[in-house]
Short mmCIF file of C-alpha atoms in Angstrom, two decimals:
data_model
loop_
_atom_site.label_atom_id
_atom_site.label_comp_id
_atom_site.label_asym_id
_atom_site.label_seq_id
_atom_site.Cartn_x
_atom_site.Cartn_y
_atom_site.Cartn_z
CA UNK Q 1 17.21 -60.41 11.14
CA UNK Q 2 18.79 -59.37 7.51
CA UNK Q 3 22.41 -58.03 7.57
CA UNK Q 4 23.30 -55.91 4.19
CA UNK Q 5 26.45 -54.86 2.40
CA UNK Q 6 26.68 -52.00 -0.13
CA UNK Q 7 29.05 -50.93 -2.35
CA UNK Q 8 29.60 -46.90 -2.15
CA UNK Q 9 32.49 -46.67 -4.79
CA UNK Q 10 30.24 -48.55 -7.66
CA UNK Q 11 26.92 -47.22 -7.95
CA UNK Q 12 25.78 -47.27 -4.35
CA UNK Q 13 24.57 -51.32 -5.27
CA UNK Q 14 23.77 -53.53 -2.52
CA UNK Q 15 26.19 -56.52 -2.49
CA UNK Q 16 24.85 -58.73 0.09
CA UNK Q 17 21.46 -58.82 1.69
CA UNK Q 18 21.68 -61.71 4.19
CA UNK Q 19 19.34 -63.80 6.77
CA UNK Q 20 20.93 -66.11 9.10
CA UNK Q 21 19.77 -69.34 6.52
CA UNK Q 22 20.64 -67.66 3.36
CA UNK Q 23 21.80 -64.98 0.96
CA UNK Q 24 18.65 -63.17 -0.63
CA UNK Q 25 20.73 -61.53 -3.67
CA UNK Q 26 21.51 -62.99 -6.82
CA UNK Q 27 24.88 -62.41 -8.56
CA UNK Q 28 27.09 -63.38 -11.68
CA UNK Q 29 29.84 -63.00 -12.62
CA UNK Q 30 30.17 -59.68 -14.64
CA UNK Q 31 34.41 -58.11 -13.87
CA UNK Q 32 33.43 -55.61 -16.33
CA UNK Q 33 31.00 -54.04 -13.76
CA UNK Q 34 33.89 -52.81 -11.22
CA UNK Q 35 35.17 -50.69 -14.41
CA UNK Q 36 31.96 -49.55 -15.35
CA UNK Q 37 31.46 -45.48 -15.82
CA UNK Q 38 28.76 -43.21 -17.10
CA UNK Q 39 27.63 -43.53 -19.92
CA UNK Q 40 28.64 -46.97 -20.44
CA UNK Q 41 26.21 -49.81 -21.26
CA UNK Q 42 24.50 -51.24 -18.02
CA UNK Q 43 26.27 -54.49 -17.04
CA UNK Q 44 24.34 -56.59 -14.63
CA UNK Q 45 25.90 -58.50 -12.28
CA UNK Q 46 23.25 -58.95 -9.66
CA UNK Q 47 22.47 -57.63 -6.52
CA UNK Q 48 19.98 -54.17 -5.81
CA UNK Q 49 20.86 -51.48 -8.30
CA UNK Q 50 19.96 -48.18 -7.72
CA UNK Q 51 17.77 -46.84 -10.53
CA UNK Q 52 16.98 -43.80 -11.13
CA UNK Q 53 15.78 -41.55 -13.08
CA UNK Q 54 14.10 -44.27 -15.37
CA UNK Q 55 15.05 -48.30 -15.36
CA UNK Q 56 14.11 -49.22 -18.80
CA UNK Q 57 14.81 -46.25 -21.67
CA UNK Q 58 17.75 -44.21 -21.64
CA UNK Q 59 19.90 -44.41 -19.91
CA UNK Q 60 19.48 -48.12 -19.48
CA UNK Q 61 18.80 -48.86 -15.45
CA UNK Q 62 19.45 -44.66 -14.92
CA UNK Q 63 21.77 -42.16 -14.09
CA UNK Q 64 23.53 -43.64 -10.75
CA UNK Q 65 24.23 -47.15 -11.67
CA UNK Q 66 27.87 -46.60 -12.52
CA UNK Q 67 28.78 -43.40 -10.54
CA UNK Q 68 30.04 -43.39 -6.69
CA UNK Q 69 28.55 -42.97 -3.91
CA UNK Q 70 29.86 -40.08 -1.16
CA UNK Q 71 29.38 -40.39 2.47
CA UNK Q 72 28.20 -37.69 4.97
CA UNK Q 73 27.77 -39.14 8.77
CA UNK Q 74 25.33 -41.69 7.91
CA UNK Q 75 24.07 -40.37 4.82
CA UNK Q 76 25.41 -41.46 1.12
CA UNK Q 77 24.55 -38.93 -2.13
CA UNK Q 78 25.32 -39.72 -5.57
CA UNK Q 79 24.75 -36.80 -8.13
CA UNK Q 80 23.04 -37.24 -11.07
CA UNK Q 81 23.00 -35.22 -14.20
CA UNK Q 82 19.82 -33.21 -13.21
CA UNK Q 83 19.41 -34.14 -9.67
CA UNK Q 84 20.70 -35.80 -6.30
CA UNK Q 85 19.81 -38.40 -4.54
CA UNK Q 86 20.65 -39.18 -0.95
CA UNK Q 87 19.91 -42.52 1.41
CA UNK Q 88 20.17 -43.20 4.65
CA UNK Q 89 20.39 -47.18 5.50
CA UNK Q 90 19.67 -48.82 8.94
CA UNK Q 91 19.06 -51.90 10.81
CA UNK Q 92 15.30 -52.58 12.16
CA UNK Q 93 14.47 -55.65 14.77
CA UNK Q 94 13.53 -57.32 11.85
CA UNK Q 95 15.60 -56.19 8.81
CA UNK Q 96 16.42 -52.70 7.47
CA UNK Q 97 14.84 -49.58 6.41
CA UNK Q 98 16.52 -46.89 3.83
CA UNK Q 99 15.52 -43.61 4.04
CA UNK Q 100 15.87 -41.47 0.51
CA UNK Q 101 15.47 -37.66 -0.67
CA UNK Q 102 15.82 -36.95 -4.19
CA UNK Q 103 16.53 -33.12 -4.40
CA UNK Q 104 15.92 -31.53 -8.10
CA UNK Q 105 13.77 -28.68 -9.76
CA UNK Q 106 10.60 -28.43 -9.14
CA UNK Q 107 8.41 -30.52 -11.68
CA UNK Q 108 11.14 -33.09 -12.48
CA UNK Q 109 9.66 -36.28 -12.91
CA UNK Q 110 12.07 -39.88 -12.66
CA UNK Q 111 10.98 -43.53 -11.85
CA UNK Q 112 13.04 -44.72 -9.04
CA UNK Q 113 13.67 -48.65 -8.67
CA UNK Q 114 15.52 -50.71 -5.66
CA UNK Q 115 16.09 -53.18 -8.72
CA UNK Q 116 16.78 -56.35 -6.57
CA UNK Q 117 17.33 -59.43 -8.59
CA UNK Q 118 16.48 -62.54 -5.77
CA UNK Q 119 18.30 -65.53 -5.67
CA UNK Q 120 14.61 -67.65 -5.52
CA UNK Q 121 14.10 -71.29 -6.42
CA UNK Q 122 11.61 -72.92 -8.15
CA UNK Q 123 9.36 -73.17 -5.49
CA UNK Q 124 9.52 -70.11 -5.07
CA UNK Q 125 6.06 -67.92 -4.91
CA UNK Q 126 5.46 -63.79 -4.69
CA UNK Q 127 2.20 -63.05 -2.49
CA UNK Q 128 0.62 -59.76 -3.33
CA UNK Q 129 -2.99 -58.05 -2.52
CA UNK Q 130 -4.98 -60.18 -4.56
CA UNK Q 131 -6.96 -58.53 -7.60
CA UNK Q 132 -4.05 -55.45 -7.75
CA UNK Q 133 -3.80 -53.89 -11.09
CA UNK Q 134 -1.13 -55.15 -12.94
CA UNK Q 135 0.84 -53.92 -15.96
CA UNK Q 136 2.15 -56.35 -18.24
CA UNK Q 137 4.60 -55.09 -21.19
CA UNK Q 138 5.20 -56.40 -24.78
CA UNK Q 139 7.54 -58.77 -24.09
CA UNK Q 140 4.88 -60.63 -22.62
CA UNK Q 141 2.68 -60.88 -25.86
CA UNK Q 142 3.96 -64.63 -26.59
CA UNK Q 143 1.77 -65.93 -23.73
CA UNK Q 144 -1.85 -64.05 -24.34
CA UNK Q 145 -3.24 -66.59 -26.81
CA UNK Q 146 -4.33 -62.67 -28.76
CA UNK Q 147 -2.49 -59.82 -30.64
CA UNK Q 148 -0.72 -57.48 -28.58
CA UNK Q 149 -3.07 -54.14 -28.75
CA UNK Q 150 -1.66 -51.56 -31.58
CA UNK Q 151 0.73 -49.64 -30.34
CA UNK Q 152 -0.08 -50.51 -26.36
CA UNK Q 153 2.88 -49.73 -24.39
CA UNK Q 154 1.28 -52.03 -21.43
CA UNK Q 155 -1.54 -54.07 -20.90
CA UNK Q 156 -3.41 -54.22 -17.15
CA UNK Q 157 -5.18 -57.18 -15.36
CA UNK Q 158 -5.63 -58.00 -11.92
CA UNK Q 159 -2.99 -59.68 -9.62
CA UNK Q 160 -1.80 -62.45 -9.36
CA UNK Q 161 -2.69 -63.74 -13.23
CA UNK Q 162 -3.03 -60.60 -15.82
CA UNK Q 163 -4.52 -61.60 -18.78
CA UNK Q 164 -3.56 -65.57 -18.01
CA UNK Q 165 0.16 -65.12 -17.60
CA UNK Q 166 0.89 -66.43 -13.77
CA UNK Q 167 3.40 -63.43 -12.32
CA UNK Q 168 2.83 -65.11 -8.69
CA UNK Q 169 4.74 -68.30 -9.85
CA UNK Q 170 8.55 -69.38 -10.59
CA UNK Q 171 9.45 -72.65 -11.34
CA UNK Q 172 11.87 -74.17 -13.98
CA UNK Q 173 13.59 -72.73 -16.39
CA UNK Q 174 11.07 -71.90 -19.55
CA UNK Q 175 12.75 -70.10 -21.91
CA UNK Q 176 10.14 -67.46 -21.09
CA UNK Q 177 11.08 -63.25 -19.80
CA UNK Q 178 8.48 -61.28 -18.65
CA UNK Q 179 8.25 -58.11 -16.54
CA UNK Q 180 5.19 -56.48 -14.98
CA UNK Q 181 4.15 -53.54 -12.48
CA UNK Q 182 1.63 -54.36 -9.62
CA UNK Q 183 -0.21 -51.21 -8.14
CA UNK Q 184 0.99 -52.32 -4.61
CA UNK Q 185 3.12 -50.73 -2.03
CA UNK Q 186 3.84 -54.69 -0.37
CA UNK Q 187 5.20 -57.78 -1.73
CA UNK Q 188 6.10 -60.87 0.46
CA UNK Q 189 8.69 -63.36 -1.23
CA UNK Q 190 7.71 -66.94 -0.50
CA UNK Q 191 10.86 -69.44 -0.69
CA UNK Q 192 10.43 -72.73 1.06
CA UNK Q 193 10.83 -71.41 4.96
CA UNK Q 194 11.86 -68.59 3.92
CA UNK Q 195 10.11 -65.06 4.04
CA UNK Q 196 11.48 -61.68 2.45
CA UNK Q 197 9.06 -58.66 3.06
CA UNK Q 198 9.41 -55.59 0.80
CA UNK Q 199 7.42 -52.42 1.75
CA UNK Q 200 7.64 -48.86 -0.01
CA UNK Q 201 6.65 -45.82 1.47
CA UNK Q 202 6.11 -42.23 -0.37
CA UNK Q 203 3.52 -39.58 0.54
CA UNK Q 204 1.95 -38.22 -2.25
CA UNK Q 205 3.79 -40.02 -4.70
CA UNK Q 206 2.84 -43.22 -6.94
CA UNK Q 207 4.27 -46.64 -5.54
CA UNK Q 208 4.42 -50.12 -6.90
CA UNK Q 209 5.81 -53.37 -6.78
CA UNK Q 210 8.22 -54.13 -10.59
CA UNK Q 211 8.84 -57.91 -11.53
CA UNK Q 212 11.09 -59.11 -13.52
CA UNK Q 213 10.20 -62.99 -14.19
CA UNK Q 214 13.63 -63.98 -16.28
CA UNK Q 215 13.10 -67.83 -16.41
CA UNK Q 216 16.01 -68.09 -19.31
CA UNK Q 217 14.49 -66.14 -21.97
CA UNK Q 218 16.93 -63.04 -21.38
CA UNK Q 219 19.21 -62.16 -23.05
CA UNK Q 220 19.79 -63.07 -25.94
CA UNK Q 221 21.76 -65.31 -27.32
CA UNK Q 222 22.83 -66.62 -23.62
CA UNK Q 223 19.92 -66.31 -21.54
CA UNK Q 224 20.59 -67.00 -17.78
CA UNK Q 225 17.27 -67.22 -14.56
CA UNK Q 226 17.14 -63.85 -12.78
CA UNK Q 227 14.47 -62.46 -10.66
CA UNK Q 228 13.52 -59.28 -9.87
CA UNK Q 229 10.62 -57.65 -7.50
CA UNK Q 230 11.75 -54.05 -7.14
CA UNK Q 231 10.23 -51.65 -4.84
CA UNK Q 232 9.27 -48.63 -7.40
CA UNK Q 233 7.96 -45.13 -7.28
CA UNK Q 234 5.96 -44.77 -10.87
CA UNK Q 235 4.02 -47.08 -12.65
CA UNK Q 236 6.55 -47.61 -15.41
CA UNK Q 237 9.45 -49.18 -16.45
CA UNK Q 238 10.17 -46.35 -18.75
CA UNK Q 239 9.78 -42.46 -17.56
CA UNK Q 240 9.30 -41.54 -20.91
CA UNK Q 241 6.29 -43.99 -21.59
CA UNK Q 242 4.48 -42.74 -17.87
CA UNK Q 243 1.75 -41.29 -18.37
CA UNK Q 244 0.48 -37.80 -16.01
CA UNK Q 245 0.27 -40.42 -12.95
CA UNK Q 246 2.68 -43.13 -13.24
CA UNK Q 247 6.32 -40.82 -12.45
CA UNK Q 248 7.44 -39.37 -9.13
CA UNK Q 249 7.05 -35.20 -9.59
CA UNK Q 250 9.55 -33.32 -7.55
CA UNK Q 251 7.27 -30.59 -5.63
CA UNK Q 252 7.47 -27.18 -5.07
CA UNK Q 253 9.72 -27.60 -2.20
CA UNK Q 254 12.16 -29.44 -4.36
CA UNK Q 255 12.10 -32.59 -2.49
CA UNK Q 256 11.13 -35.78 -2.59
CA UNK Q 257 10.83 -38.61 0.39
CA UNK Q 258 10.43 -42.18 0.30
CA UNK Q 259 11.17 -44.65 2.75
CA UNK Q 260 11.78 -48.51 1.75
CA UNK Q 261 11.41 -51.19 4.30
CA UNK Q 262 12.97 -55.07 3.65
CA UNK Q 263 12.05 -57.81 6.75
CA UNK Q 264 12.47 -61.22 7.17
CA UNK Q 265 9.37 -61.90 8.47
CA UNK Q 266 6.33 -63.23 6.55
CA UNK Q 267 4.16 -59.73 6.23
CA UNK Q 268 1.82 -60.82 3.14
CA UNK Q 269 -1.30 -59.64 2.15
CA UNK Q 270 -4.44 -62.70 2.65
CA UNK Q 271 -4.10 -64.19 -0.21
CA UNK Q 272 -5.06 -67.79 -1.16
CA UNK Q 273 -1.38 -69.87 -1.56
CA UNK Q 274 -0.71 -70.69 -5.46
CA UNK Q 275 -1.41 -73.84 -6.91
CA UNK Q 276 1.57 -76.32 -7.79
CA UNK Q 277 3.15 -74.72 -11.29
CA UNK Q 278 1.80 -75.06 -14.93
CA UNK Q 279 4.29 -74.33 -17.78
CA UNK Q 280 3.15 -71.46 -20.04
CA UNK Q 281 1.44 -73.60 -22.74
#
């Protein structure tokens, strides 16, 4: 059973997402955040941020970050500057589901993210389908033992270790930042006991699974340990980098549906367990 908080006046963000051993969301302190308004830089304080229409690019983390949320019988909008999204939360016997419609022109394309930064520890492991294609960005050039391809805005390998760099693994602190998108619609959060099941759901639309793998390389010059694995629709971090697949398109109707889906129950794909961790050297 997960209970979850949200916070309508400031962005819509998810405060508290909570199983009767623990508190799954990360936070830090950030005050700044409760003044934060449109336009302003993003200010991360933790939780799940709702991001939309792009995460990376401008504007940083979207359009709704900073903006509040209005409330209609059981349904919360937010308006953007060229659309608006709506969400509908609920309990499940197991966790919760929250039900979205993004209504814009026909032909507008976004990346949506539930960007939810996990408060993991080092033992922590992320189970995925084994040999998804993964998309690993340039910050992750440091550990490829090669040049970063000319003017490659990603590079893809197969889940669980793209090109060599271990995305299924935490452990300590590294000094190392990396984020990546796995062509999943699952991911199952391993942490001691603990399972955290995140499941994305959008007909006719491109899904994945973003990471974010901050083991105190970001940012600089006072890094802190944040994870992300963020339920996505695109392949991108960046709307403006996706290519003719990797955004949401709103259709002729002028709607999009997605449905996300967050247990506490262990729903991973069969994949073999990671081995203990091995630094990135």
């Amino acid at each position: 059973m997960l209970t979850l908080t949200t916070d309508a006046e400031h962005g819509g963000r998810w405060t508290s997402l909570r199983s009767p051993s623990r508190e799954w969301l990360w936070h830090r302190p950030a005050p700044e955040r409760e003044k934060a308004a449109p336009g302003d830089a993003f200010v991360d304080a933790g939780g799940l941020e709702e991001c939309v229409p792009t995460v990376r690019g401008l504007p940083d983390h979207g359009d709704v970050w900073s903006r509040a949320w209005t409330r209609t019988g059981d349904t919360e909008h937010v308006q953007g500057d060229s659309f608006t999204l709506a969400r509908t939360i609920g309990a499940t016997a197991d966790g919760v589901r929250a039900d979205y419609t993004l209504t814009a022109p026909a032909g507008f394309r976004f990346v949506w993210a539930a960007h939810a930064l996990l408060d993991l520890s080092a033992r922590a492991t992320l189970h995925m389908t084994d040999g998804a294609p993964t998309r690993l960005f340039p910050e992750a050039a440091p550990f490829l033992g090669e040049p970063w391809p000319a003017d490659a805005p990603w590079i893809t390998g197969p889940w669980p270790t793209p090109h060599g760099v271990p995305m299924n693994r935490l452990g300590p602190d590294d000094g190392t930042a990396v984020g990546a998108v796995v062509d999943t619609p699952l991911a199952c959060v391993h942490d001691d006991r603990d399972r955290l099941a995140l499941e994305l759901r959008a007909d006719g639309q491109p899904v994945s699974m973003a990471l974010w793998r901050n083991l105190g390389g970001f940012p600089q010059p006072d890094p802190y340990r944040s994870t992300g694995v963020e339920p996505m629709l695109g392949r991108v971090f960046d709307v403006a980098e996706a290519g003719p697949d990797d955004a949401a398109r709103v259709p002729p109707s002028g709607e999009v549906r997605w449905r996300l889906t967050i247990t506490g129950a262990c729903r991973c794909p069969s994949t073999p367990a990671p081995k203990e961790h091995r630094p990135w050297t």
